[in-house]
Tab-separated table of C-alpha atoms and ligand atoms in Angstrom:
chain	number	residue	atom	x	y	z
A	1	UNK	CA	-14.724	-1.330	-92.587
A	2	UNK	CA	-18.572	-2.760	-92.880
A	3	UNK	CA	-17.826	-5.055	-94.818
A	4	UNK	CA	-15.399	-7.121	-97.350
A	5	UNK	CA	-16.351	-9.751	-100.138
A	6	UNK	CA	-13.583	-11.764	-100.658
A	7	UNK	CA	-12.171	-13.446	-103.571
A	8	UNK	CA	-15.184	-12.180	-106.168
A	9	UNK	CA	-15.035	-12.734	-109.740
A	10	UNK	CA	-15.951	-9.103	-111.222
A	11	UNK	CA	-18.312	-8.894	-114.054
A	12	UNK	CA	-16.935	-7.242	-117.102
A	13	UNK	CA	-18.911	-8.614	-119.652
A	14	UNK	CA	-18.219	-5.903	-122.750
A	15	UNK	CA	-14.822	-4.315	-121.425
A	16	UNK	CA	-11.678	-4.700	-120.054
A	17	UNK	CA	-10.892	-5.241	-116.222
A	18	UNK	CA	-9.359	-7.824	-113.876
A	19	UNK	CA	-9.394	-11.165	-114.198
A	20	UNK	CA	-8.073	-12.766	-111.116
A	21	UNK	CA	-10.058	-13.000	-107.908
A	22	UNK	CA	-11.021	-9.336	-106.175
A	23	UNK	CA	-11.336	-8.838	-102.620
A	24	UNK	CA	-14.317	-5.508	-102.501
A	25	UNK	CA	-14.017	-3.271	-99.325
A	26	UNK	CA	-17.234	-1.581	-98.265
A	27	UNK	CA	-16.723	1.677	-95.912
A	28	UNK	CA	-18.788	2.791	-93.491
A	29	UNK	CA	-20.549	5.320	-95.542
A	30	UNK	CA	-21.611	2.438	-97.553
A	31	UNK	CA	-19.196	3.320	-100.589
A	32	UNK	CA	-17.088	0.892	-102.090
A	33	UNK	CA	-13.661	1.960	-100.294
A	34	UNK	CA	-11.314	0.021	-101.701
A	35	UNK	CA	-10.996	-2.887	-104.919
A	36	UNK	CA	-7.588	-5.039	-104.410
A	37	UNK	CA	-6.649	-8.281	-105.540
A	38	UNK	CA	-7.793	-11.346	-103.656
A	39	UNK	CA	-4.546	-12.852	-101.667
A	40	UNK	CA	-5.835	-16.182	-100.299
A	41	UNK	CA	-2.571	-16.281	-97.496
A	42	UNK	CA	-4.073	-12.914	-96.005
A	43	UNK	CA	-6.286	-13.507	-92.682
A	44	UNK	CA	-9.769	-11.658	-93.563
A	45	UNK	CA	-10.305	-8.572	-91.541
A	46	UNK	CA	-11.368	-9.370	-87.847
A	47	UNK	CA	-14.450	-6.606	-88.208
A	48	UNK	CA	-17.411	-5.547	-90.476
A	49	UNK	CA	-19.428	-8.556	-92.033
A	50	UNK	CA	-17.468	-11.212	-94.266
A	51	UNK	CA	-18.678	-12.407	-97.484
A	52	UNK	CA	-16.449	-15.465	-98.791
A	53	UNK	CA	-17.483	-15.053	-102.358
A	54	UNK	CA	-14.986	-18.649	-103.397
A	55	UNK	CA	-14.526	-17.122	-107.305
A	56	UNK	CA	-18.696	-16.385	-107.400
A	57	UNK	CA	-19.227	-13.832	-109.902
A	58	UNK	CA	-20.057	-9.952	-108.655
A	59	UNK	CA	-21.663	-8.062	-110.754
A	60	UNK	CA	-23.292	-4.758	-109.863
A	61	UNK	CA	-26.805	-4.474	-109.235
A	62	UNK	CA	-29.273	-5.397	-111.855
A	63	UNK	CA	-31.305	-2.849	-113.573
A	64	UNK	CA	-34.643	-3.467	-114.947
A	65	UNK	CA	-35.209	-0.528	-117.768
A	66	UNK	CA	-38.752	-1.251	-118.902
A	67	UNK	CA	-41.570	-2.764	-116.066
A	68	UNK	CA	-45.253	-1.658	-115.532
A	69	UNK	CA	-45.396	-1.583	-111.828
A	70	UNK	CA	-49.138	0.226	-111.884
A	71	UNK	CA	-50.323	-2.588	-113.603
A	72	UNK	CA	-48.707	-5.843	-112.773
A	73	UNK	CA	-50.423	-8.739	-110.677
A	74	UNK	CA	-53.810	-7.980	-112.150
A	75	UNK	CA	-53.915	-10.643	-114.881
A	76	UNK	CA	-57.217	-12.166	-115.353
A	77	UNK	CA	-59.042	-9.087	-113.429
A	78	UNK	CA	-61.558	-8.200	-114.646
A	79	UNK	CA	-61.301	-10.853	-116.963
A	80	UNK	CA	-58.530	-12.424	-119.020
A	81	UNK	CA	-57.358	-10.922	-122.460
A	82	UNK	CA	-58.725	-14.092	-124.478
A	83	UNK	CA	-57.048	-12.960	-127.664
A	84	UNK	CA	-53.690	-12.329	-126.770
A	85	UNK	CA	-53.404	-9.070	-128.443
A	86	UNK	CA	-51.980	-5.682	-127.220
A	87	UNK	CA	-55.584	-4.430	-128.439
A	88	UNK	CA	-57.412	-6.470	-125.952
A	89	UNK	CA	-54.567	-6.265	-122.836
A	90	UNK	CA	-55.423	-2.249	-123.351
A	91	UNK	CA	-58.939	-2.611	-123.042
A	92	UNK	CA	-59.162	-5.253	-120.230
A	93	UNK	CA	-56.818	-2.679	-118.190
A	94	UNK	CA	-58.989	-0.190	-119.095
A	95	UNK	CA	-61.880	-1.806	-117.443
A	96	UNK	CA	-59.241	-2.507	-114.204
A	97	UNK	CA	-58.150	0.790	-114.267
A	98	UNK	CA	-61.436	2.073	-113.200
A	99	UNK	CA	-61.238	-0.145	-109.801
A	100	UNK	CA	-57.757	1.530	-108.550
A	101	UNK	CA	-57.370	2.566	-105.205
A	102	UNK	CA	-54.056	4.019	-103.717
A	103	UNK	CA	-53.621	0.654	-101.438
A	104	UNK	CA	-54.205	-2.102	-104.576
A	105	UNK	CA	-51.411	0.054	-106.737
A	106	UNK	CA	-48.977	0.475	-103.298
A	107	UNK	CA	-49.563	-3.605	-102.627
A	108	UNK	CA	-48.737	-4.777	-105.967
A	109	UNK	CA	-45.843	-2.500	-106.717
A	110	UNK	CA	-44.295	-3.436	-103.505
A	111	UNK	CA	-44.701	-6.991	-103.946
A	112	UNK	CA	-42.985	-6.770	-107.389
A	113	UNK	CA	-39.885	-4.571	-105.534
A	114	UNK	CA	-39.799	-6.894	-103.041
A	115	UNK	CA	-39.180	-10.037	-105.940
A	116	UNK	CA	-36.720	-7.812	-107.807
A	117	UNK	CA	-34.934	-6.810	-104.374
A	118	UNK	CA	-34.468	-10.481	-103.718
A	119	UNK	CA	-33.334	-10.993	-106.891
A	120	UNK	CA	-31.047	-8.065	-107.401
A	121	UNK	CA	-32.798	-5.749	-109.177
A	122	UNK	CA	-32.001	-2.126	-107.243
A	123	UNK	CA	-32.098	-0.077	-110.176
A	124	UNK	CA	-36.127	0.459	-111.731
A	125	UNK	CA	-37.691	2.497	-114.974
A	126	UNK	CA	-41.528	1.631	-114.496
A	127	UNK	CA	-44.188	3.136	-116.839
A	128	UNK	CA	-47.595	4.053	-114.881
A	129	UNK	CA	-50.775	4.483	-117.030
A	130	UNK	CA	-51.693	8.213	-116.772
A	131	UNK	CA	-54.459	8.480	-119.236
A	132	UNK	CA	-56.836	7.957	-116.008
A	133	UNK	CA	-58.487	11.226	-114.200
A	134	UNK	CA	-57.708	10.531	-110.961
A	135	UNK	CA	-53.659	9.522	-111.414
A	136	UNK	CA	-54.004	7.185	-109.057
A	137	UNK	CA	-51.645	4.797	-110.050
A	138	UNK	CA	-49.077	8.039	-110.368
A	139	UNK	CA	-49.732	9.278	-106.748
A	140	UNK	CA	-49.349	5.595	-105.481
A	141	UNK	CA	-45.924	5.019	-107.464
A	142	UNK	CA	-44.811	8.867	-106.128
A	143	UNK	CA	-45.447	7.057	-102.369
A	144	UNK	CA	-43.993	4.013	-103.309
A	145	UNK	CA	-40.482	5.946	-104.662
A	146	UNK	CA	-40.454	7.926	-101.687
A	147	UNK	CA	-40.209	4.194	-99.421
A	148	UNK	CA	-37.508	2.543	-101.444
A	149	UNK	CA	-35.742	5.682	-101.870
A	150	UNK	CA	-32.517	4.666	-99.750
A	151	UNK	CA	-31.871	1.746	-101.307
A	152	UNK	CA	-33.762	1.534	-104.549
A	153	UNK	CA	-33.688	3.556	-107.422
A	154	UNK	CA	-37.423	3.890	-108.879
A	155	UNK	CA	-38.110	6.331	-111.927
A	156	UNK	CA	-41.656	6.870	-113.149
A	157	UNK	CA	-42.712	7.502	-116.612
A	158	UNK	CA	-45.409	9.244	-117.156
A	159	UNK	CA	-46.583	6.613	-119.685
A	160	UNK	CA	-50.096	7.505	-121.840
A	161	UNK	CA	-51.663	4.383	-122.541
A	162	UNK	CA	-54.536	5.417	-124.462
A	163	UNK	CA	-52.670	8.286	-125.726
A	164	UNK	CA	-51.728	12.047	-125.700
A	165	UNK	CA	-53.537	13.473	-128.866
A	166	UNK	CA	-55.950	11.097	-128.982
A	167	UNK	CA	-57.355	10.905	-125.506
A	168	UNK	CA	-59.706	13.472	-124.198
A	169	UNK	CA	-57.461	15.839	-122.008
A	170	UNK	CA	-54.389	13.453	-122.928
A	171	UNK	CA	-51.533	16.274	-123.186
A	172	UNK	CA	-53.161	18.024	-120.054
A	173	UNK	CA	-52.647	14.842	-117.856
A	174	UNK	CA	-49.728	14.334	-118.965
A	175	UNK	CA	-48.252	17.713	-117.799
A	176	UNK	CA	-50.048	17.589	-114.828
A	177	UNK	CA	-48.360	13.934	-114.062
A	178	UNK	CA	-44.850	15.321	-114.556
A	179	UNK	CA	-45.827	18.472	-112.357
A	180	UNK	CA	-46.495	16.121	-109.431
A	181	UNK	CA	-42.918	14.298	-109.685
A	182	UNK	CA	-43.233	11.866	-112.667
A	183	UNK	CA	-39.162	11.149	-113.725
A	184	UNK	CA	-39.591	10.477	-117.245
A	185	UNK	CA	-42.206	11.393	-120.090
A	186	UNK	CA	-43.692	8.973	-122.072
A	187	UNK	CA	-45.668	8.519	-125.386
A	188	UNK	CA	-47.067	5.911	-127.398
A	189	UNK	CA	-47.545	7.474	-131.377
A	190	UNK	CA	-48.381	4.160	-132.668
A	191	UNK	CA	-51.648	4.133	-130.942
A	192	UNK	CA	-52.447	7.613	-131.641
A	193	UNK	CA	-55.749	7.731	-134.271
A	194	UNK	CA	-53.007	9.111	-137.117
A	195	UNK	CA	-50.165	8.954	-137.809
A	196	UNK	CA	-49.930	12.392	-137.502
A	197	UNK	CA	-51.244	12.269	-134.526
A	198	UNK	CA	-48.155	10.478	-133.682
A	199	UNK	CA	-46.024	12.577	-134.690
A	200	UNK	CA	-47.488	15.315	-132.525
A	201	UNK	CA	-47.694	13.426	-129.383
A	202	UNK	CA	-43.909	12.876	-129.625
A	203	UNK	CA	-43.538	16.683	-130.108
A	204	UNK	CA	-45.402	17.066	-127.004
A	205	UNK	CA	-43.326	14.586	-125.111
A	206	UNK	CA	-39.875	16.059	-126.470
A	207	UNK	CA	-41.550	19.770	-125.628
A	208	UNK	CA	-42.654	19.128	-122.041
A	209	UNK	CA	-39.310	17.258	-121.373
A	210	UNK	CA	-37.398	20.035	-122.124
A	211	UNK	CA	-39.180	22.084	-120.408
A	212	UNK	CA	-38.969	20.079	-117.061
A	213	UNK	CA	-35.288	18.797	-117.980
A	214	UNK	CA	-36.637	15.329	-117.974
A	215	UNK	CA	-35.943	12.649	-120.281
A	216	UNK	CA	-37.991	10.886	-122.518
A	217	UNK	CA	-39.317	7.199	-122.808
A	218	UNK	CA	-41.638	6.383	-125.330
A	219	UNK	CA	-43.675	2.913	-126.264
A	220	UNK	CA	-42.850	3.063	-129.743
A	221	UNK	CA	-44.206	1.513	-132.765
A	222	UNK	CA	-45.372	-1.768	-130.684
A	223	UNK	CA	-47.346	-2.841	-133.681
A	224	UNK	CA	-46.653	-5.490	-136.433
A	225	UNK	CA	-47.513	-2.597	-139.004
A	226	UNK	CA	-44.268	-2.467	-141.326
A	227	UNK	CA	-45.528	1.465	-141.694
A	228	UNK	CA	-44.895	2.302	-138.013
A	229	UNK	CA	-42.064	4.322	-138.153
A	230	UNK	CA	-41.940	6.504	-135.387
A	231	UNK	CA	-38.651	5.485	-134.503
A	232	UNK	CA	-37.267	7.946	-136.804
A	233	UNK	CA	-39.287	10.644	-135.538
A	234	UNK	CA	-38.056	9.997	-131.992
A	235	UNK	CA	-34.337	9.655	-133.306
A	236	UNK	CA	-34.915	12.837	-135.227
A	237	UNK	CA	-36.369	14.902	-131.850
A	238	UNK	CA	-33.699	13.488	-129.787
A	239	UNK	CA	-31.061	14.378	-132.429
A	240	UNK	CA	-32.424	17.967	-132.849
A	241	UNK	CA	-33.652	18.666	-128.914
A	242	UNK	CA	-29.738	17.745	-128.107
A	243	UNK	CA	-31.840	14.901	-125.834
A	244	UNK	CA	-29.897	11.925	-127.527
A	245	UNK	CA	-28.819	9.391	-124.831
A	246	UNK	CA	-31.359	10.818	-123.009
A	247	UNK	CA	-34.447	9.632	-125.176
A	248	UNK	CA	-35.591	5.360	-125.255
A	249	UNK	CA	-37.823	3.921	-127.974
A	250	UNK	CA	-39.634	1.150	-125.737
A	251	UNK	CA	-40.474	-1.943	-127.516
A	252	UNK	CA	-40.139	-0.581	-131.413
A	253	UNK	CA	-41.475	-4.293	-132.573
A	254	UNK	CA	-42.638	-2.601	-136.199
A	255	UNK	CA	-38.983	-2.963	-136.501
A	256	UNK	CA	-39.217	-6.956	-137.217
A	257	UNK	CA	-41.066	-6.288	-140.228
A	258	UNK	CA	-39.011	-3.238	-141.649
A	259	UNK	CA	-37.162	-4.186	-145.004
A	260	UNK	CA	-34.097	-4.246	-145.979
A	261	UNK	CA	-33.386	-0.822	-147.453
A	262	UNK	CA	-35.391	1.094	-144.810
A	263	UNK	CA	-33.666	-0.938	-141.880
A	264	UNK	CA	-29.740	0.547	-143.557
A	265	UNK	CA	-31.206	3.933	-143.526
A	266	UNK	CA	-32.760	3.940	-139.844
A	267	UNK	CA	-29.808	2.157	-137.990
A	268	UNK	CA	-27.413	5.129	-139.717
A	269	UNK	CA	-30.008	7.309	-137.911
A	270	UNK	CA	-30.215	5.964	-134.479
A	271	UNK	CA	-26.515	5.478	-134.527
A	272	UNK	CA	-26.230	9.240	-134.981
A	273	UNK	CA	-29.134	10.171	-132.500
A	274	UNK	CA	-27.538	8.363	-129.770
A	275	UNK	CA	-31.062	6.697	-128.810
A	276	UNK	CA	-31.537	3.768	-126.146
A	277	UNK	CA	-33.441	1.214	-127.416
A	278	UNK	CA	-35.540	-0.995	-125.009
A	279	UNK	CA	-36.456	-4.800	-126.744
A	280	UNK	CA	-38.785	-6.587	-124.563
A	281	UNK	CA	-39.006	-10.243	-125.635
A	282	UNK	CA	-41.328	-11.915	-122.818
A	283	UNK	CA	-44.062	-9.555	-123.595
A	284	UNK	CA	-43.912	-8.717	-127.331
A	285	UNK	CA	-42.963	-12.544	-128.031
A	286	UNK	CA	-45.897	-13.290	-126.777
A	287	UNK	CA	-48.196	-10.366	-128.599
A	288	UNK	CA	-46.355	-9.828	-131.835
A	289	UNK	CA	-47.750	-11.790	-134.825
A	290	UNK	CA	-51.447	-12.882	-133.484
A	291	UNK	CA	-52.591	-11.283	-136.606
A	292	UNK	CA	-50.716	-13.129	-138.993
A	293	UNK	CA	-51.003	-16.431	-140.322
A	294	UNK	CA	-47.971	-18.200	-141.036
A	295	UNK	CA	-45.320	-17.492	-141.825
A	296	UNK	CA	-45.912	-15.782	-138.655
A	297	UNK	CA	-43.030	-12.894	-137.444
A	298	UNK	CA	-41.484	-12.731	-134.287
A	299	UNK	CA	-42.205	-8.816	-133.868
A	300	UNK	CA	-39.214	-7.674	-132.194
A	301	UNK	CA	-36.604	-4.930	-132.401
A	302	UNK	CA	-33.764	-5.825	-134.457
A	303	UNK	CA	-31.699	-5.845	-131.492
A	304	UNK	CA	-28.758	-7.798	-133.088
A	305	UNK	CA	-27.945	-5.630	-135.990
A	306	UNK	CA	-28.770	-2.232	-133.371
A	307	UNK	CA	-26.403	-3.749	-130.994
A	308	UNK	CA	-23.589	-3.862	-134.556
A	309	UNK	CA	-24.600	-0.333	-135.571
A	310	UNK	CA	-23.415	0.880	-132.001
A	311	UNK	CA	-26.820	1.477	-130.617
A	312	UNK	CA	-26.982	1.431	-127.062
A	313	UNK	CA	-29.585	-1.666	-126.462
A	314	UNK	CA	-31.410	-3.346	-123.065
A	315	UNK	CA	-33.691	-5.709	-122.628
A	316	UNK	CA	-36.817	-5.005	-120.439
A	317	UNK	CA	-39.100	-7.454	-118.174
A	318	UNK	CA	-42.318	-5.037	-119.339
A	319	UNK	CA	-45.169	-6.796	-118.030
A	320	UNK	CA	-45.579	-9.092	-115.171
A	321	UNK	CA	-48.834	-10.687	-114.473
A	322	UNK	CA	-50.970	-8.682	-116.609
A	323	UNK	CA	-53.409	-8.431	-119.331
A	324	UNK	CA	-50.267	-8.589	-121.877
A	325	UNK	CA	-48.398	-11.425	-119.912
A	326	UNK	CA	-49.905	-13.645	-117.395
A	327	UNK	CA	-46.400	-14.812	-116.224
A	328	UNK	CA	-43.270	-13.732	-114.301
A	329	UNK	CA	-41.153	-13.482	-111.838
A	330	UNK	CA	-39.203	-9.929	-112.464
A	331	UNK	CA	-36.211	-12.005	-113.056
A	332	UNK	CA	-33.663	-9.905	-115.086
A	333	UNK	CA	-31.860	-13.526	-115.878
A	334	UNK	CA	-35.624	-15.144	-117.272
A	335	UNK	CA	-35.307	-11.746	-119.293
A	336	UNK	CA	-31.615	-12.459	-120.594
A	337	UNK	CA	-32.584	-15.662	-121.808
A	338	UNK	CA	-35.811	-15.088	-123.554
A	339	UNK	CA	-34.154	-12.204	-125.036
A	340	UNK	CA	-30.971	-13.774	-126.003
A	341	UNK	CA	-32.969	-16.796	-127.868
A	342	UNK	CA	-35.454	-14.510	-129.614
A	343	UNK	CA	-32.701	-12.146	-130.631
A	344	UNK	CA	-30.316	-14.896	-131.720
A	345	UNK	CA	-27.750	-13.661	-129.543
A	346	UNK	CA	-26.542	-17.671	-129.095
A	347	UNK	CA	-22.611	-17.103	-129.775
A	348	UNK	CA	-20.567	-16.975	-126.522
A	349	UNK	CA	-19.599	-12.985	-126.394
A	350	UNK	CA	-23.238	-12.523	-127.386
A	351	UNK	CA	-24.426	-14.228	-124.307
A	352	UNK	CA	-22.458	-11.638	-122.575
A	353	UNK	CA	-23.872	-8.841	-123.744
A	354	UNK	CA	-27.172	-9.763	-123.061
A	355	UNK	CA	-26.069	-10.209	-119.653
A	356	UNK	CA	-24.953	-6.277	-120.006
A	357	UNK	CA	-28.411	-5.777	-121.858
A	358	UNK	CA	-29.727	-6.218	-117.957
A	359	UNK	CA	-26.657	-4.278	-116.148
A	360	UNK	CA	-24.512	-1.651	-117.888
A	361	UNK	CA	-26.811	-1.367	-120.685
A	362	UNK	CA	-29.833	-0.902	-119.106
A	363	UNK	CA	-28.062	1.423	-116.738
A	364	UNK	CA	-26.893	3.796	-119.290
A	365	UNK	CA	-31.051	3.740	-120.502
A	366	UNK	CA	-31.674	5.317	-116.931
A	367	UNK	CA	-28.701	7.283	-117.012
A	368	UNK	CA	-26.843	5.915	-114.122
A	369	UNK	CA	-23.678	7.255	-113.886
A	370	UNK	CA	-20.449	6.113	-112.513
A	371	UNK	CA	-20.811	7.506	-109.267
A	372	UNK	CA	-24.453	5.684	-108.563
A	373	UNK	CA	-23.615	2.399	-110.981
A	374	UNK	CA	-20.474	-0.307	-110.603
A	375	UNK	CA	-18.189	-2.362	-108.591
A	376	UNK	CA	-15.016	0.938	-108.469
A	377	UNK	CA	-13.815	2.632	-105.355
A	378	UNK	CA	-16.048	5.548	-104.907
A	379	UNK	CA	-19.245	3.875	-106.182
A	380	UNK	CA	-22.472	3.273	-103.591
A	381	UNK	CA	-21.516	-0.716	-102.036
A	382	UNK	CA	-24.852	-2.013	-104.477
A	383	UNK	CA	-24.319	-5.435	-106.014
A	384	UNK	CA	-25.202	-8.809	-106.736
A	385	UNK	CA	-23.021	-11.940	-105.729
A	386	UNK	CA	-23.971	-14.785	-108.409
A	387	UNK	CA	-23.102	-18.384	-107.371
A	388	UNK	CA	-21.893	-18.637	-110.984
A	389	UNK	CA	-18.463	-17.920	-112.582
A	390	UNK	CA	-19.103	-16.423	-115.615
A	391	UNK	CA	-22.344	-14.220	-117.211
A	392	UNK	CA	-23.175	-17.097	-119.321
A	393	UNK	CA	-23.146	-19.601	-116.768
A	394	UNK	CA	-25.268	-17.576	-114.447
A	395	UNK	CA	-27.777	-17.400	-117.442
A	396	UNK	CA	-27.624	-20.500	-118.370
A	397	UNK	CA	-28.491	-22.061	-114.949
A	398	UNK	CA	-30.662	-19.003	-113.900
A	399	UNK	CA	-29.413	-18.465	-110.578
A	400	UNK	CA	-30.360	-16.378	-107.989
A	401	UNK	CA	-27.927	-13.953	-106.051
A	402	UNK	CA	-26.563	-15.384	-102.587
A	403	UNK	CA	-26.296	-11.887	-101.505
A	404	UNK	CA	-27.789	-8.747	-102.833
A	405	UNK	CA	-25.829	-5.586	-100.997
A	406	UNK	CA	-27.278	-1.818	-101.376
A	407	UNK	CA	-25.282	1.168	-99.963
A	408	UNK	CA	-23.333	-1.440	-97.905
A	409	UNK	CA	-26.347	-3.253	-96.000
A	410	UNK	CA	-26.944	-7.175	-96.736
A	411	UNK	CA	-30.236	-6.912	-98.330
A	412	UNK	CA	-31.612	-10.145	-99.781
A	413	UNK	CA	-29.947	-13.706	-98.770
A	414	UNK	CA	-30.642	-17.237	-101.235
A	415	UNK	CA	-28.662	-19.974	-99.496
A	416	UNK	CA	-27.563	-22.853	-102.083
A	417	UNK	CA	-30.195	-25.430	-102.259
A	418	UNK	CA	-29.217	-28.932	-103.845
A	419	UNK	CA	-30.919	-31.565	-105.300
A	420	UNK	CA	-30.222	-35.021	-104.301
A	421	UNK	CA	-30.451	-37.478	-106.760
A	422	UNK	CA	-30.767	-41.573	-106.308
A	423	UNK	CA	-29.973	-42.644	-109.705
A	424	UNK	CA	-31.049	-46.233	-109.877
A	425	UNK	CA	-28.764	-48.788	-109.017
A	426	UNK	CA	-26.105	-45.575	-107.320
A	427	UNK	CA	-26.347	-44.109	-103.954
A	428	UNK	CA	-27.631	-40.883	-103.327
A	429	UNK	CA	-25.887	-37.845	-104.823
A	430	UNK	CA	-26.032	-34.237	-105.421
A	431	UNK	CA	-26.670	-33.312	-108.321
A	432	UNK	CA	-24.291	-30.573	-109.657
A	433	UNK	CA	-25.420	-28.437	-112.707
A	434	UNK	CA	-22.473	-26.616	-113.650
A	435	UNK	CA	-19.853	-26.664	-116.049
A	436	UNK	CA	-17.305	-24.793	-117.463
A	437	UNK	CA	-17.957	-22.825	-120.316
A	438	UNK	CA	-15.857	-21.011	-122.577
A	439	UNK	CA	-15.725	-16.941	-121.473
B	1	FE2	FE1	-44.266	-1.550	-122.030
């Protein structure tokens, strides 16, 4: 054996599963051999490493669905998006863009890994700008997958940022990024000069996906524009293409300003297509509504009433120090929490799933299946040990893994680290954050 946590809570956050303590086996071939029940009289194995995991909560790895790896770190380069907008973020990176070099893209991207590693992340869908000549960004990512290949899991989308239609050679560089090893294929209609525009650039994305086997992931209707509504058209593709679970509508903020009627017809739709949806509250919180006065709207998929029509919802990180959100850490938990506040998801089995909206949920967005994604025999020895007992709890007080395990090697170590506290007129104490909470 290489290893054994013992005495692990197991995440099941949406479905059914043990309750008591687990003790996880880890083989040799880095597989999860064996999942028993924790027995606190039985001596722990004498070989292979030992994790005492005293009830912490395991959940498997963390899985960011939605980051822009190409462009993070390069807020305020060449100069900061004053506005706030989408419209300016786009045209500030365009002015970055045009400074790329392999070794900037292969730095940054790294340096974000590294944070998610360390954090649990092991599982990423990044979106890398190919609207640019030299794909630079693309051949950098390519290198980049190739080195955390092993123990990360790193698809590309070949995302147009300045469009397919719309941009001079758009669909050509597109094709050409997916010959040289992009994962996914990417759109964005909404910025398209038409609206039918749009509506071709998604036929193009559907087409070349098919004919590559590839799925799709398109930035879709990230505008507060109440007649963006290419989220039906990508429903409707995925629906007829047989694509389904195998197409994401990124972002779809339009969606926060649909009405009533329209919203009853289009969640019957994407409940049928079998569409992911990917809601990313840090960055479309913070560029939805800068056009409006007040009443001002939040701009955000309607991820609660998705989530109640059976739609398969995650939330995403998107940006991290960039023209479109000068913060971040690439912490799936920050992520949970923004997202759970700005989606309302405040009730206690609501806090769970948006706990899943960073695991299972975002898992089934990169298609992960059983055999790559979970804590059951069989499955690669990835996960996340969370000095917390329950989801909530580990949201609430944003804590960082102990241990972060891939394939059965001890990848990222956080010790505990209290805080001592000399409350006048007491001794010194630490101070101890947690309580229980109802799960
Ligand atoms: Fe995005």
């Amino acid at each position: 054996m290489r290893m054994i946590v013992r005495g692990a809570r197991l995440s099941h956050t949406e479905g059914d599963g043990p309750r008591g303590l687990s003790d996880v086996e880890v083989g040799e071939d880095g597989r999860i051999a064996r999942v028993v029940p924790y027995d606190d009289r039985k001596e722990p194995p004498a070989t292979g490493t030992l994790v005492e995991a005293r009830g912490a909560l395991l959940t498997a790895p963390f899985v960011e669905p939605h980051i822009h790896l190409d462009t993070a770190l390069t807020a305020g380069e060449p100069r900061p998006n004053v506005s706030g907008t989408l419209w300016e973020g786009i045209a500030r990176w365009s002015e970055r863009k045009r400074t790329l070099t392999r070794e900037d893209v292969i730095a940054r991207a790294t340096e974000v890994l590294r944070w998610q590693a360390a954090q649990g992340v092991l599982h990423v869908r990044t979106h890398c700008d190919v609207t640019d000549p030299s794909l630079t960004a693309l051949d950098a990512l390519l290198e980049v997958r190739d080195r955390v290949r092993g123990f990360m899991t790193l698809q590309i989308v070949a995302f147009p940022q300045e469009g397919i239609v719309s941009f001079p050679d758009g669909e050509a560089l597109l094709r050409e990024a997916v010959a040289r090893g992009a994962d996914v294929v990417g759109a964005i209609p909404h910025f398209e000069d038409t609206r039918e525009d749009g509506v071709a650039s998604l036929g193009i994305a559907f087409a070349v996906a098919e004919e590559y086997g590839l799925r799709v992931d398109a930035h879709c209707d990230e505008i507060d524009d109440e007649q963006s509504r290419f989220v039906e058209v990508l429903a409707t593709l995925a629906l007829r293409s047989g694509l389904r679970e195998r197409a994401t509508a990124s972002h779809t903020t339009a969606m926060g300003s649909y009405g009533g009627a329209y919203s009853f017809k289009l969640r019957r739709l994407l409940s049928r297509s079998g569409i992911n949806l990917v809601s990313n509250p840090f960055a479309n919180l913070n560029l939805q509504g800068r056009f409006d006065g007040y009443p001002r709207r939040r701009g955000l998929t309607q991820v609660k009433e998705m989530l109640a029509a059976g739609v398969n919802v995650a939330f995403g990180h998107d940006d991290v120090m960039d023209p479109w959100n000068a913060l971040g850490t690439a912490s799936p938990l920050q992520t949970a929490l923004v997202g759970l506040y700005a989606a309302q998801l405040t009730g206690d089995a609501e806090i769970a799933t948006a706990f899943s909206m960073v695991t299972d949920r975002a898992a089934r967005v990169l298609g992960l299946g059983p055999d790559e994604y979970g804590i059951t025999e069989g499955a690669p020895a990835s996960f996340a040990l969370l000095p917390a007992p329950t989801p909530q709890e580990a949201i609430r007080r944003q804590v960082r893994p102990s241990h972060v395990v891939s394939h059965g090697t001890l990848l990222a170590e956080t010790p505990p680290t209290p805080t001592r506290l000399t409350w006048p007129g007491e001794g010194p104490t630490e101070v101890d954050f947690s309580r229980s909470h109802p799960s």
